[in-house]
Short mmCIF file of C-alpha atoms in Angstrom, two decimals:
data_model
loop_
_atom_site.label_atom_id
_atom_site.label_comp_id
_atom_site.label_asym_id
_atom_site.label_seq_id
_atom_site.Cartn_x
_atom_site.Cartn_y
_atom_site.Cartn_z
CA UNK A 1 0.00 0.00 0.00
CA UNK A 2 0.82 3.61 -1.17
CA UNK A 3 2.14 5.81 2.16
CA UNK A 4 1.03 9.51 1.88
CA UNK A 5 3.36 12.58 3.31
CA UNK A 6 1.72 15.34 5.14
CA UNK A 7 2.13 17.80 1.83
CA UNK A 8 -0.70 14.99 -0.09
CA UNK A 9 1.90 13.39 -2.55
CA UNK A 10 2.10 9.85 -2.92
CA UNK A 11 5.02 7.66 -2.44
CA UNK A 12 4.98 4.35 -3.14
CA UNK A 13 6.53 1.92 -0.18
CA UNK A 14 9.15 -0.42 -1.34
CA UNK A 15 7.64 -3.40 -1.55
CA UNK A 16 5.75 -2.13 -4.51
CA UNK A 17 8.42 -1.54 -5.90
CA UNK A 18 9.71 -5.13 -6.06
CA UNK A 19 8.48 -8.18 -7.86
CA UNK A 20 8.81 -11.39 -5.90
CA UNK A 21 10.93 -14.13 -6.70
CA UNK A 22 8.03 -16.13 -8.13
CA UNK A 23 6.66 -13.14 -10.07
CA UNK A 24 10.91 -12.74 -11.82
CA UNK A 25 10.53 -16.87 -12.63
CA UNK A 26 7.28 -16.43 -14.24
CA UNK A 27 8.74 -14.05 -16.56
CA UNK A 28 12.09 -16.14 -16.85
CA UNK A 29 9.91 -19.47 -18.14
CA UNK A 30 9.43 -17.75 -21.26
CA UNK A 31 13.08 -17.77 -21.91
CA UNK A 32 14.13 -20.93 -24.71
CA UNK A 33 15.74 -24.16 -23.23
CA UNK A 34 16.75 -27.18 -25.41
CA UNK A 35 14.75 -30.50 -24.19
CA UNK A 36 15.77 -33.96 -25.54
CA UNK A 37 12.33 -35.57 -26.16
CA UNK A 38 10.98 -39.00 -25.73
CA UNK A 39 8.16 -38.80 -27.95
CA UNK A 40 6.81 -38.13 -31.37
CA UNK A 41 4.64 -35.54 -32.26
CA UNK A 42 3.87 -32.58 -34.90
CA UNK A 43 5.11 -29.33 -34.68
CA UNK A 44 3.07 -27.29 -31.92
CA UNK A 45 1.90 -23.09 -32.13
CA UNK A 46 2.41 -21.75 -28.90
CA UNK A 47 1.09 -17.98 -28.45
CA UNK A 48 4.74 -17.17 -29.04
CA UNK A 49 5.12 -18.95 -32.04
CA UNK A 50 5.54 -22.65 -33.46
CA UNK A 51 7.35 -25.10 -31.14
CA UNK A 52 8.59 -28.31 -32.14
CA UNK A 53 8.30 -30.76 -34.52
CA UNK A 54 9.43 -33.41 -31.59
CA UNK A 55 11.45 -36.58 -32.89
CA UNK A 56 12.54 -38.96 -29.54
CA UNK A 57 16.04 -38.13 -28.66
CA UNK A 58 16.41 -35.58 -31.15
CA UNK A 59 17.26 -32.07 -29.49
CA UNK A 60 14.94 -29.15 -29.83
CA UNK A 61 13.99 -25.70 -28.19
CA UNK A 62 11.37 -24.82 -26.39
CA UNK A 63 10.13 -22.43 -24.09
CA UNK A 64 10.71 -23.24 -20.17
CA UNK A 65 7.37 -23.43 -18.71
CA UNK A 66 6.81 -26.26 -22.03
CA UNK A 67 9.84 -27.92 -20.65
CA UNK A 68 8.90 -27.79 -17.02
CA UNK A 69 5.34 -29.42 -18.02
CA UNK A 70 6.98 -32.10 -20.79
CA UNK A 71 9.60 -32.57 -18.14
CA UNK A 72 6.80 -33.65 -15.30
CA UNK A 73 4.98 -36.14 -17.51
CA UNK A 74 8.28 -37.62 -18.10
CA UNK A 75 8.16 -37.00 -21.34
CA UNK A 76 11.23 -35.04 -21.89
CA UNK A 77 14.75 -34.02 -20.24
CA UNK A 78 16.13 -30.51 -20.15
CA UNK A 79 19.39 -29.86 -21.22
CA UNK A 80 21.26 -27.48 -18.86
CA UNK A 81 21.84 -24.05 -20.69
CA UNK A 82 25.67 -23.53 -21.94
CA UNK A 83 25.54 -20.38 -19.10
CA UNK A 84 25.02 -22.07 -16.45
CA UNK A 85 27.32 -25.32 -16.86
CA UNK A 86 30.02 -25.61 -14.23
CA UNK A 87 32.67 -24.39 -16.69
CA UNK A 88 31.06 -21.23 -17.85
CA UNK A 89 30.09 -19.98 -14.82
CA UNK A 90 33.94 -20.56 -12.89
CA UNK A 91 34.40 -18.23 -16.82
CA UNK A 92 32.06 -15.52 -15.41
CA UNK A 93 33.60 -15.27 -11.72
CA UNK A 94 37.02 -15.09 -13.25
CA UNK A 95 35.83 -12.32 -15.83
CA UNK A 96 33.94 -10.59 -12.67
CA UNK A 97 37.28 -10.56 -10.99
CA UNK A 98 38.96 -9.30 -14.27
CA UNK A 99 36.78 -6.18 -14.02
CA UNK A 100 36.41 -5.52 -10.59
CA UNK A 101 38.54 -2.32 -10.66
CA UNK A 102 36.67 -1.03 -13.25
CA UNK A 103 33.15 -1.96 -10.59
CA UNK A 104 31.06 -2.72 -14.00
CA UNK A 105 29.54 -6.14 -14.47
CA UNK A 106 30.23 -8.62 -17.03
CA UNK A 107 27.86 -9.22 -19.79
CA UNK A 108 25.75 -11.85 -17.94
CA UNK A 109 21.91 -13.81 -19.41
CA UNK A 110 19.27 -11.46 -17.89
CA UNK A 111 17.47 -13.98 -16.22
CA UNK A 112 20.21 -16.50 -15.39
CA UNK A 113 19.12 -16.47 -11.52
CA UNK A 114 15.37 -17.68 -12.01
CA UNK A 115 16.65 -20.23 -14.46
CA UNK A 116 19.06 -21.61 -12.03
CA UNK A 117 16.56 -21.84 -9.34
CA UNK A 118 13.85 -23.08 -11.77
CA UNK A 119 16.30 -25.67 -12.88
CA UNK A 120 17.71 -26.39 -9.39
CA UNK A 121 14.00 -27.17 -8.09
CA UNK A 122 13.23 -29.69 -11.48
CA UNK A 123 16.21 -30.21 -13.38
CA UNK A 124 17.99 -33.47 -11.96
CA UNK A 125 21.07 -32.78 -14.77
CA UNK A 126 21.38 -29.37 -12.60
CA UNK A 127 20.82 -31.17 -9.33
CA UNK A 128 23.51 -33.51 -9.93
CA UNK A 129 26.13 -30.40 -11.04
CA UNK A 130 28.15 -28.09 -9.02
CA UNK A 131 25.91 -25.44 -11.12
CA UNK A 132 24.16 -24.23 -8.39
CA UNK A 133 26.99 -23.59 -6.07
CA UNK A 134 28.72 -21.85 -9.39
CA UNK A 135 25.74 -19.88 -9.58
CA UNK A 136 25.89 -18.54 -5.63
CA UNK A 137 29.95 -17.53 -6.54
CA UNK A 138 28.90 -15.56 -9.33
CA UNK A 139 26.37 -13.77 -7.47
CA UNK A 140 28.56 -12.85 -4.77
CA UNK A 141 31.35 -10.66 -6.83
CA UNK A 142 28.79 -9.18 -8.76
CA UNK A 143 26.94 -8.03 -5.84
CA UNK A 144 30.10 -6.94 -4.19
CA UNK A 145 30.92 -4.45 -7.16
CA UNK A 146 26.93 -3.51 -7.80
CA UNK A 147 27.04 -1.91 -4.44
CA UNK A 148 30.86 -0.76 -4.64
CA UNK A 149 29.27 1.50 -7.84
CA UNK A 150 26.10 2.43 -5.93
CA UNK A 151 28.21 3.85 -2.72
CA UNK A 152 29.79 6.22 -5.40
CA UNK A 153 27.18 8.09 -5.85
CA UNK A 154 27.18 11.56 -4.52
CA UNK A 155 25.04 13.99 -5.72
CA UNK A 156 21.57 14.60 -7.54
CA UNK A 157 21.23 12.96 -10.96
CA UNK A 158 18.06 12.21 -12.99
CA UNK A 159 19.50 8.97 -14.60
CA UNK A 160 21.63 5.92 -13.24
CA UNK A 161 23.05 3.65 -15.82
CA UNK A 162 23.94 0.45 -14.99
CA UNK A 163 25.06 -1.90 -17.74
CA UNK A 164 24.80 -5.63 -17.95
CA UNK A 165 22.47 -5.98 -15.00
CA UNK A 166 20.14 -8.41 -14.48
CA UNK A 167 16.63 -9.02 -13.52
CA UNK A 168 17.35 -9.98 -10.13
CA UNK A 169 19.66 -7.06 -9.60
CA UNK A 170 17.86 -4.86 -11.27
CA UNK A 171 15.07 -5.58 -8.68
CA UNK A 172 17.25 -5.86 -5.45
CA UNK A 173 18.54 -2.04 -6.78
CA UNK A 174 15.14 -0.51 -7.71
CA UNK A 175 14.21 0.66 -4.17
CA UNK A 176 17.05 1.84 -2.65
CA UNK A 177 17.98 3.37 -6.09
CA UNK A 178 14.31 5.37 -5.96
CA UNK A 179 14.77 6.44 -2.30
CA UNK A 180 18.22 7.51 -3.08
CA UNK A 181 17.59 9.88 -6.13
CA UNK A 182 14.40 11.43 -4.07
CA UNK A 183 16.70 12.24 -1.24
CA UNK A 184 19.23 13.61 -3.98
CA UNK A 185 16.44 15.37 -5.21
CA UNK A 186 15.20 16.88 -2.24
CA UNK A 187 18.33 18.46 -1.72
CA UNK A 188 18.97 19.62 -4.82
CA UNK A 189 15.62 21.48 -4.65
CA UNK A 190 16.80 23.10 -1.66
CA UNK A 191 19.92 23.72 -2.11
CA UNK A 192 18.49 25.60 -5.29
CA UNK A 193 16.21 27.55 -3.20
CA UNK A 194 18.51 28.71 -0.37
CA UNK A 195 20.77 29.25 -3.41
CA UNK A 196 18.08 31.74 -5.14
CA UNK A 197 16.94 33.76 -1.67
CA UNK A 198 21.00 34.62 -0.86
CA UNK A 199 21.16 35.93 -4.55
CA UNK A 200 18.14 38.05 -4.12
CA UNK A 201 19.11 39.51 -0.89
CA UNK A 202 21.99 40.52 -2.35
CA UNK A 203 20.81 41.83 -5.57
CA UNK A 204 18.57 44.10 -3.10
CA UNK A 205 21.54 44.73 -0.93
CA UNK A 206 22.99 46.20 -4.28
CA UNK A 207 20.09 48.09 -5.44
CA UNK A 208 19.75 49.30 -2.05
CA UNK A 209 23.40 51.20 -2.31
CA UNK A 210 23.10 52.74 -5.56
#
């Protein structure tokens, strides 16, 4: 729910400004996964397009929450995503590392946390990897340098950039990134003000001694 300041204007409490971890993995099922199938069937139109034809133990792609349901009939397995094998993700942490003096983050799958815990909750192939525990490394420098670049800030701006960040950081940001720049704000507008009386006084102070 909304809180409202004494001068009527709305601002909207934090949580709102969140999505939950089950509303960020809704959105992530949508992303393409490659299933090896153990059936035969026709090529399928999804509302996002066609999906399929399916040939047993040919690969093919397929959105997640396709996979997730082929996957529970056991009629299907998912193939774990090149970005989040073992090997690839011990690649990110040492490119994190690589770039940690420069406090930017490496070019990283937007959704590559909901997958992993999508996959870690139904995927046995993840299960049985070190994936997961890759995944928790990765997330650990990066949030280490997100908040090394967000401490740097130190005045008012209208715009943050922040490159190659993902859904989940994007979301863990949002809020304190919105209270920040109101603050920032808020100051600036005063600091403005106070700035504009002192001139006044002493363009009168000057007009006054002519």
């Amino acid at each position: 729910m909304a809180a409202v300041r004494r001068d009527g204007k709305m601002i909207e409490a934090q949580s709102e400004m969140k999505f939950s971890d089950a509303e960020l993995e809704f959105l992530a099922e949508d992303e393409q996964v490659e299933i090896v199938p153990r059936f035969k069937f026709r090529e399928v139109q999804l509302l996002t397009g066609p999906c399929g034809k399916f040939e047993p133990m040919v690969p093919v792609k397929v959105p997640l929450w396709f996979a997730l349901q082929l996957q529970e009939q056991k009629m299907c397995t998912i193939q774990l995503p090149s970005y989040l094998s073992p090997e690839e993700l011990d690649e990110q942490v040492e490119q994190e590392e690589r770039d940690r003096e420069l406090n930017h983050l490496s070019p990283m799958h937007f959704h590559y946390h909901e997958l992993a815990a999508l996959m870690q909750r139904h995927s046995r192939t993840f299960q049985e990897s070190d994936s997961w525990i890759k995944v928790k490394d990765v997330e650990e420098v990066r949030d280490r340098k997100l908040h090394t670049s967000l401490g740097e800030l130190q005045g008012y701006t209208p715009v943050v950039k922040i490159s190659n960040a993902t859904a989940m950081e994007i979301n863990t940001v949002r809020p304190f990134l919105v209270a920040s720049l109101h603050k920032f704000r808020t100051l600036h507008v005063a600091e403005a003000a106070v700035a504009g009386v002192s001139q006044n006084a002493v363009d009168s102070q000057a007009a006054g001694g002519l």
